[in-house]
Each structure stands twice: as C-alpha cells, then as structure tokens.
mmCIF file of C-alpha atoms in Angstrom:
data_model
loop_
_atom_site.group_PDB
_atom_site.id
_atom_site.type_symbol
_atom_site.label_atom_id
_atom_site.label_comp_id
_atom_site.label_asym_id
_atom_site.label_seq_id
_atom_site.Cartn_x
_atom_site.Cartn_y
_atom_site.Cartn_z
ATOM 1 C CA UNK A 7 0.000 0.000 0.000
ATOM 2 C CA UNK A 8 2.906 2.347 0.743
ATOM 3 C CA UNK A 9 4.205 1.966 -2.815
ATOM 4 C CA UNK A 10 0.745 2.761 -4.220
ATOM 5 C CA UNK A 11 0.466 5.888 -2.076
ATOM 6 C CA UNK A 12 3.974 6.974 -3.119
ATOM 7 C CA UNK A 13 3.090 6.567 -6.814
ATOM 8 C CA UNK A 14 -0.208 8.411 -6.412
ATOM 9 C CA UNK A 15 1.592 11.237 -4.604
ATOM 10 C CA UNK A 16 4.131 11.397 -7.443
ATOM 11 C CA UNK A 17 1.447 11.868 -10.115
ATOM 12 C CA UNK A 18 -0.290 14.525 -8.026
ATOM 13 C CA UNK A 19 2.971 16.389 -7.437
ATOM 14 C CA UNK A 20 4.201 16.008 -11.031
ATOM 15 C CA UNK A 21 1.213 15.034 -13.237
ATOM 16 C CA UNK A 22 1.959 12.392 -15.843
ATOM 17 C CA UNK A 23 0.398 13.150 -19.233
ATOM 18 C CA UNK A 24 -0.594 10.251 -21.451
ATOM 19 C CA UNK A 25 -0.031 10.509 -25.182
ATOM 20 C CA UNK A 26 -2.780 9.238 -27.517
ATOM 21 C CA UNK A 27 -0.799 5.969 -27.738
ATOM 22 C CA UNK A 28 0.908 5.048 -24.484
ATOM 23 C CA UNK A 29 3.415 2.223 -24.151
ATOM 24 C CA UNK A 30 3.633 0.500 -20.776
ATOM 25 C CA UNK A 31 6.323 1.959 -18.529
ATOM 26 C CA UNK A 32 8.530 -0.910 -17.347
ATOM 27 C CA UNK A 33 11.683 1.064 -16.408
ATOM 28 C CA UNK A 34 13.099 2.524 -14.210
ATOM 29 C CA UNK A 35 9.974 1.621 -12.220
ATOM 30 C CA UNK A 36 7.951 -1.328 -13.498
ATOM 31 C CA UNK A 37 4.365 -0.023 -13.407
ATOM 32 C CA UNK A 38 3.087 -3.238 -15.003
ATOM 33 C CA UNK A 39 4.397 -5.419 -12.172
ATOM 34 C CA UNK A 40 3.330 -2.816 -9.614
ATOM 35 C CA UNK A 41 -0.308 -3.207 -10.717
ATOM 36 C CA UNK A 42 -0.001 -6.995 -10.957
ATOM 37 C CA UNK A 43 1.328 -7.326 -7.413
ATOM 38 C CA UNK A 44 -1.206 -4.860 -6.028
ATOM 39 C CA UNK A 45 -4.187 -6.728 -7.536
ATOM 40 C CA UNK A 46 -2.873 -10.319 -7.118
ATOM 41 C CA UNK A 47 -4.074 -10.764 -3.483
ATOM 42 C CA UNK A 48 -7.615 -9.853 -4.543
ATOM 43 C CA UNK A 49 -7.997 -12.902 -6.810
ATOM 44 C CA UNK A 50 -9.014 -16.303 -5.492
ATOM 45 C CA UNK A 51 -6.960 -18.349 -7.961
ATOM 46 C CA UNK A 52 -8.215 -21.669 -6.572
ATOM 47 C CA UNK A 53 -11.757 -20.820 -7.708
ATOM 48 C CA UNK A 54 -10.978 -18.709 -10.782
ATOM 49 C CA UNK A 55 -10.477 -19.935 -14.311
ATOM 50 C CA UNK A 56 -10.353 -18.801 -17.917
ATOM 51 C CA UNK A 57 -12.968 -20.524 -20.031
ATOM 52 C CA UNK A 58 -12.319 -21.615 -23.621
ATOM 53 C CA UNK A 59 -8.553 -21.541 -23.096
ATOM 54 C CA UNK A 60 -8.079 -23.085 -26.546
ATOM 55 C CA UNK A 61 -9.199 -19.749 -28.033
ATOM 56 C CA UNK A 62 -6.237 -18.096 -26.312
ATOM 57 C CA UNK A 63 -3.952 -20.789 -27.754
ATOM 58 C CA UNK A 64 -5.172 -19.821 -31.234
ATOM 59 C CA UNK A 65 -4.867 -16.093 -30.497
ATOM 60 C CA UNK A 66 -1.301 -16.411 -29.261
ATOM 61 C CA UNK A 67 -0.309 -18.449 -32.300
ATOM 62 C CA UNK A 68 -1.715 -15.758 -34.617
ATOM 63 C CA UNK A 69 -0.094 -12.936 -32.634
ATOM 64 C CA UNK A 70 3.304 -14.623 -32.794
ATOM 65 C CA UNK A 71 2.852 -14.926 -36.579
ATOM 66 C CA UNK A 72 2.373 -11.160 -36.762
ATOM 67 C CA UNK A 73 -1.407 -11.108 -37.101
ATOM 68 C CA UNK A 74 -3.681 -8.802 -35.120
ATOM 69 C CA UNK A 75 -6.340 -9.968 -32.703
ATOM 70 C CA UNK A 76 -9.095 -7.684 -31.438
ATOM 71 C CA UNK A 77 -11.092 -8.560 -28.344
ATOM 72 C CA UNK A 78 -14.133 -6.436 -27.663
ATOM 73 C CA UNK A 79 -15.458 -6.196 -24.144
ATOM 74 C CA UNK A 80 -16.775 -3.689 -21.688
ATOM 75 C CA UNK A 81 -14.718 -3.792 -18.548
ATOM 76 C CA UNK A 82 -16.210 -2.525 -15.343
ATOM 77 C CA UNK A 83 -13.254 -1.537 -13.157
ATOM 78 C CA UNK A 84 -9.776 -0.119 -13.530
ATOM 79 C CA UNK A 85 -8.459 -3.398 -12.096
ATOM 80 C CA UNK A 86 -9.736 -5.465 -15.044
ATOM 81 C CA UNK A 87 -6.526 -5.223 -17.136
ATOM 82 C CA UNK A 88 -4.513 -6.562 -14.188
ATOM 83 C CA UNK A 89 -7.069 -9.289 -13.514
ATOM 84 C CA UNK A 90 -7.004 -10.392 -17.158
ATOM 85 C CA UNK A 91 -3.197 -10.494 -17.198
ATOM 86 C CA UNK A 92 -3.062 -12.353 -13.873
ATOM 87 C CA UNK A 93 -5.531 -14.988 -15.052
ATOM 88 C CA UNK A 94 -3.485 -15.481 -18.238
ATOM 89 C CA UNK A 95 0.007 -15.329 -16.685
ATOM 90 C CA UNK A 96 0.406 -19.081 -16.148
ATOM 91 C CA UNK A 97 -0.796 -20.095 -19.626
ATOM 92 C CA UNK A 98 -0.480 -17.033 -21.911
ATOM 93 C CA UNK A 99 1.773 -14.322 -20.414
ATOM 94 C CA UNK A 100 2.585 -13.109 -23.932
ATOM 95 C CA UNK A 101 -1.048 -12.076 -24.364
ATOM 96 C CA UNK A 102 -1.466 -10.748 -20.818
ATOM 97 C CA UNK A 103 1.532 -8.425 -21.094
ATOM 98 C CA UNK A 104 1.013 -7.390 -24.707
ATOM 99 C CA UNK A 105 -2.610 -6.276 -24.770
ATOM 100 C CA UNK A 106 -3.331 -2.694 -25.824
ATOM 101 C CA UNK A 107 -6.391 -1.373 -24.022
ATOM 102 C CA UNK A 108 -8.638 1.459 -25.157
ATOM 103 C CA UNK A 109 -9.061 3.731 -22.177
ATOM 104 C CA UNK A 110 -11.213 6.749 -21.480
ATOM 105 C CA UNK A 111 -10.616 9.921 -19.565
ATOM 106 C CA UNK A 112 -10.923 8.700 -15.975
ATOM 107 C CA UNK A 113 -8.223 6.077 -16.362
ATOM 108 C CA UNK A 114 -5.706 8.589 -17.709
ATOM 109 C CA UNK A 115 -6.655 11.672 -15.656
ATOM 110 C CA UNK A 116 -7.592 10.389 -12.185
ATOM 111 C CA UNK A 117 -4.520 10.399 -9.883
ATOM 112 C CA UNK A 118 -5.730 7.195 -8.211
ATOM 113 C CA UNK A 119 -5.920 5.385 -11.566
ATOM 114 C CA UNK A 120 -2.857 6.815 -13.310
ATOM 115 C CA UNK A 121 -0.153 4.679 -11.640
ATOM 116 C CA UNK A 122 -2.065 1.526 -12.548
ATOM 117 C CA UNK A 123 -2.645 2.714 -16.132
ATOM 118 C CA UNK A 124 0.990 3.699 -16.675
ATOM 119 C CA UNK A 125 1.953 0.004 -16.806
ATOM 120 C CA UNK A 126 -0.437 -0.798 -19.676
ATOM 121 C CA UNK A 127 -0.295 -0.247 -23.413
ATOM 122 C CA UNK A 128 -3.136 2.180 -24.060
ATOM 123 C CA UNK A 129 -5.015 3.934 -26.798
ATOM 124 C CA UNK A 130 -6.349 6.963 -24.941
ATOM 125 C CA UNK A 131 -9.720 8.188 -26.139
ATOM 126 C CA UNK A 132 -12.332 10.722 -25.117
ATOM 127 C CA UNK A 133 -15.884 10.641 -26.325
ATOM 128 C CA UNK A 134 -17.175 13.639 -28.266
ATOM 129 C CA UNK A 135 -20.047 13.881 -25.777
ATOM 130 C CA UNK A 136 -17.675 14.368 -22.858
ATOM 131 C CA UNK A 137 -15.271 16.612 -24.775
ATOM 132 C CA UNK A 138 -18.055 19.114 -25.477
ATOM 133 C CA UNK A 139 -19.450 19.074 -21.961
ATOM 134 C CA UNK A 140 -17.532 22.153 -20.921
ATOM 135 C CA UNK A 141 -14.700 23.926 -22.684
ATOM 136 C CA UNK A 142 -12.575 24.061 -19.525
ATOM 137 C CA UNK A 143 -12.967 20.323 -19.020
ATOM 138 C CA UNK A 144 -12.111 19.752 -22.676
ATOM 139 C CA UNK A 145 -8.872 21.706 -22.386
ATOM 140 C CA UNK A 146 -7.870 19.885 -19.229
ATOM 141 C CA UNK A 147 -8.452 16.489 -20.878
ATOM 142 C CA UNK A 148 -6.526 17.214 -24.046
ATOM 143 C CA UNK A 149 -3.186 16.172 -22.597
ATOM 144 C CA UNK A 150 -2.532 19.671 -21.329
ATOM 145 C CA UNK A 151 -3.539 21.819 -24.306
ATOM 146 C CA UNK A 152 -5.823 22.252 -27.263
ATOM 147 C CA UNK A 153 -6.708 19.230 -29.384
ATOM 148 C CA UNK A 154 -3.512 17.319 -29.907
ATOM 149 C CA UNK A 155 -2.640 16.097 -33.407
ATOM 150 C CA UNK A 156 -3.586 12.471 -33.624
ATOM 151 C CA UNK A 157 -6.003 12.706 -30.684
ATOM 152 C CA UNK A 158 -8.471 9.873 -30.838
ATOM 153 C CA UNK A 159 -12.173 10.522 -30.465
ATOM 154 C CA UNK A 160 -15.077 8.104 -30.275
ATOM 155 C CA UNK A 161 -17.947 9.071 -32.538
ATOM 156 C CA UNK A 162 -21.314 7.375 -32.400
ATOM 157 C CA UNK A 163 -22.118 5.976 -35.806
ATOM 158 C CA UNK A 164 -25.661 6.259 -37.065
ATOM 159 C CA UNK A 165 -27.202 3.261 -38.812
#
C-alpha cells in the first residue's frame, strides 16, 4: 500500500500526461508489475479460471505470426486489465503483457488510476459527448492543451 500511495503522490505532485498511444512503462519503475502485485491478493486463484482456453492458444499463435487480434469487451473496473493479465500469466503471459487497451478519460486523468494505467499499453480516447461538456474540461483532458494532433475521439455511428 505504501508503494501505491507513493506513486499516487508522485502523479499529483508532477502530473503524468498520457499521449494518444501510451506504451507501458517498465523502467526505471515497473508499473506493469506494480499493478499486478497490487491486484494479485484480490484474486481467489483456486476458484478462478479462464474458459475456452483453446481460443487463447489460437490467439497467441496468430499474434506470434504477426497477425492482429481484437477482443471487444466492456470492462467494469480499472483493475480489469490486471485481472485479465493475472488470469493469463500461467498459460499465456505473452497475451497478458502485450494487450493494448482502449481507455477513457478517468483512467488517464484520475490520480488514483494513473499509476495503474501507466503500466499498460493504451489507446487513450475521449468521447465527443464528454469533450463538449464544458470547454474548460475539454482543455484539461486534451493532454494539457488544445486538441492534440492524432487525438483519438469516439464518434457514435448512425445506422
């Protein structure tokens, strides 16, 4: 817990700004392992399992051949990336460590979330709805300035 509080204090004191594409920070501090070790005690591994593990075998084979794999899900908590990686670490660590997550504003702006997000590969996005909410909020969420070149936005597509 002390390490988590130290890392949160660091991002409050000197805010970390995520670029539209963020690569996991593994050095000089390994944020990936920090999140893994923080979340690990919360999982009951004796009663947890990954269903359809053969699908992950196929995915890893394709990834190692240079293909892309896209998984679409709606995660519910900021801990989900760590939970996914922890559940895959004994059978498919290559997938668990290599996933690129699409993350919204809370994960990359909230000081409590930032240290856990810094250890993940991320595509950072903001929805148009939230960007237009208030101009001051929009400026604060644009990585410290006006719309950054290459900034990703989610647009609702009409049928």
